[in-house]
Tab-separated table of C-alpha atoms in Angstrom:
chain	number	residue	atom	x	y	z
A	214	UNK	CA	11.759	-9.283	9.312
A	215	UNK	CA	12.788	-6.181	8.104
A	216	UNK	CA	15.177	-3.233	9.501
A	217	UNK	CA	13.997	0.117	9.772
A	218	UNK	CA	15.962	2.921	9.876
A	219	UNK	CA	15.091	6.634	10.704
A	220	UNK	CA	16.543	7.778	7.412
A	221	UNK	CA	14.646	9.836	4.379
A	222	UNK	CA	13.883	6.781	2.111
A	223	UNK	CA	12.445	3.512	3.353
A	224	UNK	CA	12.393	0.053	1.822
A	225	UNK	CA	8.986	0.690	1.740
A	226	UNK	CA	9.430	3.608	-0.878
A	227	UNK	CA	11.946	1.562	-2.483
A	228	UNK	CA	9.136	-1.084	-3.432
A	229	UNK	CA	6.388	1.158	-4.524
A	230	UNK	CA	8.896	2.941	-6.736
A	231	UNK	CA	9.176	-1.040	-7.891
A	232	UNK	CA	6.007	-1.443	-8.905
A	233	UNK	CA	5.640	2.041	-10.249
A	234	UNK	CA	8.458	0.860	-12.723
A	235	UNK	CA	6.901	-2.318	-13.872
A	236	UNK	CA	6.865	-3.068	-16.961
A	237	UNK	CA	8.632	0.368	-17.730
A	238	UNK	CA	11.999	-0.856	-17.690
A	239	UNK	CA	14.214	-3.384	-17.805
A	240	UNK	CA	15.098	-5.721	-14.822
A	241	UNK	CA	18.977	-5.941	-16.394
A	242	UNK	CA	20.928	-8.956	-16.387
A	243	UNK	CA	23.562	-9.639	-13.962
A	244	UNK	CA	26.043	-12.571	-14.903
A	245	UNK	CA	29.120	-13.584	-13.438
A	246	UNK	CA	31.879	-12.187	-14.589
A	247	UNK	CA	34.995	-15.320	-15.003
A	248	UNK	CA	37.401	-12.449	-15.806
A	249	UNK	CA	37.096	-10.284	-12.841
A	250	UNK	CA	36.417	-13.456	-10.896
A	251	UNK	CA	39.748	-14.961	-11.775
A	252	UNK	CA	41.376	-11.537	-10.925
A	253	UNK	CA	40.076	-11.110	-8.112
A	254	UNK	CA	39.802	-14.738	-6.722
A	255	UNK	CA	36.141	-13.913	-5.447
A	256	UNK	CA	32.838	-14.199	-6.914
A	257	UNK	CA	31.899	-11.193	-9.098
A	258	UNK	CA	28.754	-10.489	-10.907
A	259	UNK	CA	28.058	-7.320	-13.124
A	260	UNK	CA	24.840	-5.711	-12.734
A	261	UNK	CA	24.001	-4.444	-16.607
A	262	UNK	CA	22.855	-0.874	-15.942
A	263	UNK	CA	24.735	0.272	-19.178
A	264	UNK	CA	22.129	-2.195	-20.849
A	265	UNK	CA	18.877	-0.352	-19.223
A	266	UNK	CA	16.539	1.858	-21.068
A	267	UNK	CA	18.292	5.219	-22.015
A	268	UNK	CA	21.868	3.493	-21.422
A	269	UNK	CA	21.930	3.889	-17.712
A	270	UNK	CA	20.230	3.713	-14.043
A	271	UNK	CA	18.642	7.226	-13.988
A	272	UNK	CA	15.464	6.258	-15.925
A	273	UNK	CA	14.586	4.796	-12.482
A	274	UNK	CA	14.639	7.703	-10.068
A	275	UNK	CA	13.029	9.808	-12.974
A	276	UNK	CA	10.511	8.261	-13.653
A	277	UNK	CA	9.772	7.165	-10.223
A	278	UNK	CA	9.695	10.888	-9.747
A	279	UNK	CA	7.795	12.126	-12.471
A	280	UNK	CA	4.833	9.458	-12.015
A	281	UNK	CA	4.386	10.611	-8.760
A	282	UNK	CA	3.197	14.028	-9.599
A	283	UNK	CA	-0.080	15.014	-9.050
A	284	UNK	CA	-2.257	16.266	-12.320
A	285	UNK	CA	-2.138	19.467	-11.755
A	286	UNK	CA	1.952	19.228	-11.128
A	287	UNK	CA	2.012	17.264	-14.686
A	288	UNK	CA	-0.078	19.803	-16.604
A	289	UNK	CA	2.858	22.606	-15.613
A	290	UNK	CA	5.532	20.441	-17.027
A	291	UNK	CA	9.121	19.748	-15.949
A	292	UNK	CA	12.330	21.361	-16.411
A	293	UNK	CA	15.848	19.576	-15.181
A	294	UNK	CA	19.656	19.651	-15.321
A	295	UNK	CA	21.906	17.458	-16.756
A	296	UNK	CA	24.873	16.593	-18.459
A	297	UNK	CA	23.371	13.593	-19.807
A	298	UNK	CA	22.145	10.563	-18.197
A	299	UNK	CA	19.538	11.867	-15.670
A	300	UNK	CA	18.197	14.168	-19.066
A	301	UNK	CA	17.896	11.241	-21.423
A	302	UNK	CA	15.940	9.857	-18.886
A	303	UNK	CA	13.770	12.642	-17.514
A	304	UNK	CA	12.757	12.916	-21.517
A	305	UNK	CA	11.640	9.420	-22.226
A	306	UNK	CA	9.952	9.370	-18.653
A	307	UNK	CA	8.329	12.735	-20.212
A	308	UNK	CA	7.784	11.061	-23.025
A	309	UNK	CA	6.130	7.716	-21.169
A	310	UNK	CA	4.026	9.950	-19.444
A	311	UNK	CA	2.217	12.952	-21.502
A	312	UNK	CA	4.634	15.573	-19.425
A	313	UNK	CA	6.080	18.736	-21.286
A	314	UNK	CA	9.442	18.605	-20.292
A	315	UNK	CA	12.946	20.701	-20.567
A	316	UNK	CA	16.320	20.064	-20.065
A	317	UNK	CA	19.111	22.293	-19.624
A	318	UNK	CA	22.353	20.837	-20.409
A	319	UNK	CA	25.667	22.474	-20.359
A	320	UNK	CA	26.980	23.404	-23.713
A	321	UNK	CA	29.654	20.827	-22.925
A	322	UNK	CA	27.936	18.449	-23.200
A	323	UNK	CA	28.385	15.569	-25.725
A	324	UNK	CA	26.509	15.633	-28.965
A	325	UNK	CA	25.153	12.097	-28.856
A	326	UNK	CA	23.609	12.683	-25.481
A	327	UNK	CA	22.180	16.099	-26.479
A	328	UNK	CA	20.965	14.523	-30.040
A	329	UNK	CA	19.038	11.539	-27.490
A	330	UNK	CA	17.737	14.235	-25.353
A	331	UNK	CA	15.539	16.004	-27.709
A	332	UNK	CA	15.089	12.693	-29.527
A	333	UNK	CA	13.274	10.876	-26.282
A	334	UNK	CA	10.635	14.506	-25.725
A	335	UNK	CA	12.209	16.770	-24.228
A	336	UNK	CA	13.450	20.342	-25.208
A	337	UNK	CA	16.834	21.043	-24.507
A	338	UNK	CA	18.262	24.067	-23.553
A	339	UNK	CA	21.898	24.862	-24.031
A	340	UNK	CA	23.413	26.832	-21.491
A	341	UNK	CA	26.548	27.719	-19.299
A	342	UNK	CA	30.112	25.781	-18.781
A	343	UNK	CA	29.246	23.768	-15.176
A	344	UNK	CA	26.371	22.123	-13.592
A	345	UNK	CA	26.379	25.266	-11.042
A	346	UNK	CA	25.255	27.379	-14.455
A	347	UNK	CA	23.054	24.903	-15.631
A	348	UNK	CA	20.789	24.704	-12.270
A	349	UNK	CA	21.002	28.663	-12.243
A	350	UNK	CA	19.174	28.468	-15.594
A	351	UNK	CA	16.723	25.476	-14.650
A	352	UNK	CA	15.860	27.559	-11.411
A	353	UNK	CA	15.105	30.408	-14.072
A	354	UNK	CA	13.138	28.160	-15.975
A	355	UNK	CA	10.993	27.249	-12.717
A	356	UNK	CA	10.548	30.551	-11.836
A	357	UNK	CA	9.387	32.646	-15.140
A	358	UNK	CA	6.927	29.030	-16.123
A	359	UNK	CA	6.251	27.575	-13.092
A	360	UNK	CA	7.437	24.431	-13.946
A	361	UNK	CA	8.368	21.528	-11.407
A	362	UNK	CA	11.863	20.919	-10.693
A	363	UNK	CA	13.154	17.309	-11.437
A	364	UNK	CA	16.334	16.597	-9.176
A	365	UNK	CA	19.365	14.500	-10.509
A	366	UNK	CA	19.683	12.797	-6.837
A	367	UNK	CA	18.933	14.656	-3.753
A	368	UNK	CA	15.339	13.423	-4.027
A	369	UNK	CA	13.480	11.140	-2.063
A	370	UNK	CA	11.253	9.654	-5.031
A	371	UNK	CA	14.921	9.770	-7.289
A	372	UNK	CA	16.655	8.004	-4.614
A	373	UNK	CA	13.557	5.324	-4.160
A	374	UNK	CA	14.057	4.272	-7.892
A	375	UNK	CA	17.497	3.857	-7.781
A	376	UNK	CA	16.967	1.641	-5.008
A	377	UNK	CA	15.304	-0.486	-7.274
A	378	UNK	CA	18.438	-1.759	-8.324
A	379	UNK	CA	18.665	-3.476	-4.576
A	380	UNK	CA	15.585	-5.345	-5.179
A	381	UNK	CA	16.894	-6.834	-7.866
A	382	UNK	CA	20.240	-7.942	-7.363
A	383	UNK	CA	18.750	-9.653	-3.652
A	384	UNK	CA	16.556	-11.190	-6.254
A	385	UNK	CA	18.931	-12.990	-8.452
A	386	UNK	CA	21.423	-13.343	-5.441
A	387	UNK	CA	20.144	-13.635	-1.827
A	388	UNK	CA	23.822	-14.284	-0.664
A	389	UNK	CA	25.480	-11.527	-1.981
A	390	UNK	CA	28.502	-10.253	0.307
A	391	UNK	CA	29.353	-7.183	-1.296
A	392	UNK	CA	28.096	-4.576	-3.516
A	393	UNK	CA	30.188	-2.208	-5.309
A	394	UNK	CA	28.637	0.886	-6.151
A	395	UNK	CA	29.483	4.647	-8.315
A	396	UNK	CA	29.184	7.586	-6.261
A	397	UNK	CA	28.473	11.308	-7.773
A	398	UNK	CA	25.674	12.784	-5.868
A	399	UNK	CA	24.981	9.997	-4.224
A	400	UNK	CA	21.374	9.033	-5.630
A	401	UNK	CA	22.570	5.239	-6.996
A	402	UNK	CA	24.583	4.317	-3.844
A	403	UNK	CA	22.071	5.877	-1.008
A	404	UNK	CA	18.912	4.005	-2.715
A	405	UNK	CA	20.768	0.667	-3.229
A	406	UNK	CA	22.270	0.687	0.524
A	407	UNK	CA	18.533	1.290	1.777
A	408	UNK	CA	17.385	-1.304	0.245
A	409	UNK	CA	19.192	-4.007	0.801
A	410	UNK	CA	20.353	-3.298	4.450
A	411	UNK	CA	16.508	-2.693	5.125
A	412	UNK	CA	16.251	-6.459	4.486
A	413	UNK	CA	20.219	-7.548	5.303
A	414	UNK	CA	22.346	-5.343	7.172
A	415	UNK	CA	25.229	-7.628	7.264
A	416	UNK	CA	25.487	-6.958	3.266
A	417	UNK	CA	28.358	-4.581	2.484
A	418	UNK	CA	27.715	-1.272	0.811
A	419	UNK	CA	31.493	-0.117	-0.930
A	420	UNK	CA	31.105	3.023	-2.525
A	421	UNK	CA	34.030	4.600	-5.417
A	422	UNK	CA	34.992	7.694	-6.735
A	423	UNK	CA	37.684	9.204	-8.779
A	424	UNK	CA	40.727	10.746	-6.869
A	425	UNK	CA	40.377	13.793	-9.318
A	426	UNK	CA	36.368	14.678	-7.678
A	427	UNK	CA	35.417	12.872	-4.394
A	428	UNK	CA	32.487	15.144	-2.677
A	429	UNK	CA	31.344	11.937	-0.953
A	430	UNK	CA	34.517	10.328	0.179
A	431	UNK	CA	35.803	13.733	1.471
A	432	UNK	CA	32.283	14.476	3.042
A	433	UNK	CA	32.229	10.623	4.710
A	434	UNK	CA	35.333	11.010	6.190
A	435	UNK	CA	34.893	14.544	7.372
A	436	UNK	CA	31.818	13.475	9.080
A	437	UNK	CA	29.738	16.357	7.387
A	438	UNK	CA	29.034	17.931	3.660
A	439	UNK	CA	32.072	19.234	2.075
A	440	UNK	CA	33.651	20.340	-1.348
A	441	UNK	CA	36.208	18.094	-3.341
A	442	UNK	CA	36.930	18.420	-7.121
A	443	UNK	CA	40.688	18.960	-8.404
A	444	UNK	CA	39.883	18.680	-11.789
A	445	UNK	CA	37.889	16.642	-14.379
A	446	UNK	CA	37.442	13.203	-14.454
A	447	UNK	CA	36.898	10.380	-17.034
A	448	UNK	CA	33.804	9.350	-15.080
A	449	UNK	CA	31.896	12.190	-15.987
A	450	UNK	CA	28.772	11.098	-14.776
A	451	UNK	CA	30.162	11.398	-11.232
A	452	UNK	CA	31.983	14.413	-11.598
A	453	UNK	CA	29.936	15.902	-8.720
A	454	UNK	CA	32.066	18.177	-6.356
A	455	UNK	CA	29.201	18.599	-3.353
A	456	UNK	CA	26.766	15.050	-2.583
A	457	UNK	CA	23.198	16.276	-1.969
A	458	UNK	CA	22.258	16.674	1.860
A	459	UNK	CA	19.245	13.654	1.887
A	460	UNK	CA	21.919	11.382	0.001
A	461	UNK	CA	24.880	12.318	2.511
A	462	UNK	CA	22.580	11.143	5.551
A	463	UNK	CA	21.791	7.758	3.601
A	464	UNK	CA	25.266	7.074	2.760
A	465	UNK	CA	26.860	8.224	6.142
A	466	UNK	CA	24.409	6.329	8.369
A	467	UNK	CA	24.205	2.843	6.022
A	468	UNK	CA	27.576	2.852	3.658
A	469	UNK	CA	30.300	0.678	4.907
A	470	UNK	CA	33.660	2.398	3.050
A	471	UNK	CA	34.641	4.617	0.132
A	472	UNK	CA	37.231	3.949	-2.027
A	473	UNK	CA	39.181	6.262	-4.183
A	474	UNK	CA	40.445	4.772	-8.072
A	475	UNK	CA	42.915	6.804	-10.223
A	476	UNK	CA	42.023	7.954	-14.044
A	477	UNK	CA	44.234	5.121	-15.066
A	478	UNK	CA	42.656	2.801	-13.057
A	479	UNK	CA	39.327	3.917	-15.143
A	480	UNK	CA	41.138	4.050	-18.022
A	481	UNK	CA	41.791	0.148	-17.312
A	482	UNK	CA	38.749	-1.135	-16.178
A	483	UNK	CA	36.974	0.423	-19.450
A	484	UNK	CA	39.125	-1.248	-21.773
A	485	UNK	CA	39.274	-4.710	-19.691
A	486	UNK	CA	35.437	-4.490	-19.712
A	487	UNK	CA	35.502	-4.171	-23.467
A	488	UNK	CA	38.269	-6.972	-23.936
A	489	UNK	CA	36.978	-9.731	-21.397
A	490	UNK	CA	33.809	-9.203	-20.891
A	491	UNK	CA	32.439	-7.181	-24.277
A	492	UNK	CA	30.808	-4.388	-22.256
A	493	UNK	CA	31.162	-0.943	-23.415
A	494	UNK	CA	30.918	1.739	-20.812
A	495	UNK	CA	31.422	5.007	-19.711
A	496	UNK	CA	33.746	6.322	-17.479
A	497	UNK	CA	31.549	6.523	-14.495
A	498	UNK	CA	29.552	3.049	-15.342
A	499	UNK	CA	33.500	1.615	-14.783
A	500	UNK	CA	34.233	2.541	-11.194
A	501	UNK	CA	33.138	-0.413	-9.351
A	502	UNK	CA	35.321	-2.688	-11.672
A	503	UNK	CA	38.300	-0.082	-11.169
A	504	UNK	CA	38.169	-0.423	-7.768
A	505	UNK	CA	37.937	-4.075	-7.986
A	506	UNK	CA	40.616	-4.296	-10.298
A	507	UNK	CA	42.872	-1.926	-8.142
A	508	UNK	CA	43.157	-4.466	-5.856
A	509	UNK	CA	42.183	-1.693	-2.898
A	510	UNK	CA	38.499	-4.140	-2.133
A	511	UNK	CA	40.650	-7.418	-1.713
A	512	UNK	CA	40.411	-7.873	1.762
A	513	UNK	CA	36.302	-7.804	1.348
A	514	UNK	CA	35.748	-9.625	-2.076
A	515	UNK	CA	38.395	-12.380	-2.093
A	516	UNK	CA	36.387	-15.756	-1.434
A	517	UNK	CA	32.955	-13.985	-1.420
A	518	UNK	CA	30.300	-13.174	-3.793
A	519	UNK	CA	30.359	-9.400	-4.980
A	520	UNK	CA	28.079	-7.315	-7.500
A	521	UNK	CA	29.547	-4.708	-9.570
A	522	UNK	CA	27.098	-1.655	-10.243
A	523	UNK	CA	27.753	-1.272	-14.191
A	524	UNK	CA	26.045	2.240	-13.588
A	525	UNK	CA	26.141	3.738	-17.359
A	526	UNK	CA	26.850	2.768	-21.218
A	527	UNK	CA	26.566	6.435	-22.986
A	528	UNK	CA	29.885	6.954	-24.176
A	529	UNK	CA	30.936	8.514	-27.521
A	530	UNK	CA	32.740	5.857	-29.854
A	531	UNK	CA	35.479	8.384	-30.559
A	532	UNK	CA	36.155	8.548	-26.908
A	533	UNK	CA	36.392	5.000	-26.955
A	534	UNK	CA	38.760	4.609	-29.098
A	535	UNK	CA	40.826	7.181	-27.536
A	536	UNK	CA	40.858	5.496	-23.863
A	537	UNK	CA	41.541	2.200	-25.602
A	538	UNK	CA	44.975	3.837	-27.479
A	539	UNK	CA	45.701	5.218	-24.391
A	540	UNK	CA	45.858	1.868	-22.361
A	541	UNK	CA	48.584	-0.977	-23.243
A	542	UNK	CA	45.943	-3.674	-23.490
């Protein structure tokens, strides 16, 4: 039997997005881990999202999203914002599914994920410093061609694919304890609590963020949507200063903590990923391991069985081998 809760997403969404996504992507692998494991003198298992189609989780919620537009939504075409995951995989969803798609992307952005951008479909459009400029342009965009508006995460078809990721790990592991999660908007962690507290509610949802940008954390605590962003962080794919308002409800009504890592606690888990268990990340795809590694989750993993959300694998080598100098290995 099932719980249902009076929340934006059900599990029921959750599993159509599943079969929408068959055969469209990967179910990733999700091994134990005898580093962290050791460590942290608990069972942990990684959950490969740096290994799914496009290099991270976002292909889910896209196309989840995109299929689900009518014909005559399709035929306008898409326009969204993104520093790089979610666009890599709005454009192969595009791609997948006939759609004429743009994406605007901050001229910031990384050349590798720009150069996989346009190389999936889509057209990219280069514009503005921040993701605040970027959405000013895409809401341009959807006004002067009447295109439809792909979210990054406060969407309920976005947030149904991400969930997804629920369905599986309950698959490989019924008696999971603990699942470790990235936060940014809020997308990954609000899909993935509603699904597997919609089918066991004594499972516990641990969300992380970097001190430097918490929107989440600060909003959780606060009890309602606030601001939080000092200044950049290495997990870049979270640097989101304000979680969306359908994610915020998810997270506040089903998450059981937030946690809060350091850059060199990123900077750590990257390179012991790397070193013991030959996974290459990015900054954001290392938070879950951070936080386990921080030693700040010990009182919840030690002696139980805990998945780590490896969210994201699109990281430039250079910047690779510039966290790894940085870190006495």
């Amino acid at each position: 039997m099932h719980i249902t809760y009076d929340l934006p997403v059900t599990l029921d969404d959750i599993q159509m997005a599943q079969k929408r996504l068959a055969g469209k992507i990967y179910k990733t692998g999700m091994p134990r881990s005898n580093y962290l494991s050791e460590c942290c003198k608990g069972e942990i298992y990684l959950k490969f999202e740096n290994m799914q189609r496009t290099g991270s989780f976002k292909i889910r919620g896209a196309f989840n999203k995109l299929s689900s537009l009518t014909e005559a939504e399709k035929r306008k075409g898409i326009v969204a914002c993104s520093a790089g995951n979610h666009a890599q995989g709005v454009s192969l969803s595009c791609a997948m599914l006939g759609i004429d798609g743009k994406v605007v992307m901050p001229r910031s952005a990384p050349k590798s994920k720009v150069a996989a951008t346009t190389d999936y479909s889509a057209e990219v459009v280069l514009h503005g410093d921040s993701f605040n400029d970027t959405i000013a342009r895409a809401s341009e965009i959807v006004e002067m061609e009447g295109r439809i508006f792909i979210p990054p995460y406060d969407d309920k078809m976005v947030i149904a694919g991400q969930g997804t990721i629920g369905l599986e790990i309950l698959q490989d592991l019924y008696d999971v304890d603990n699942v470790i999660v990235p936060i940014g908007g809020g997308g990954l962690i609000a899909g993935i609590a509603t699904a597997i507290k919609s089918i066991n509610p004594t499972i516990r949802i641990i969300g992380v963020q970097s001190e430097n940008v918490h929107g989440m954390a600060a909003s959780f605590r606060a009890g309602e949507i606030t601001n939080h962003r000092t200044c950049a962080t290495l997990a870049d794919g979270c640097d989101v200063s304000r979680p969306g308002i359908l994610t915020f409800e998810i997270v506040r009504e089903l998450v059981d903590d937030i946690v809060l890592v350091s850059e060199d606690d990123i900077r750590r888990s990257m390179v012991a990923l790397i070193q013991r268990n030959k996974v290459i990340t990015e900054g954001a795809g290392a938070l879950a391991s951070a936080a386990l590694l921080s030693g700040k989750l010990d009182e919840y993993i030690r002696g139980r069985k805990t998945v780590s959300i490896i969210s994201g694998g699109n990281i430039d080598l250079s910047r690779v081998s510039q966290i790894t100098g940085l870190v006495d290995a």
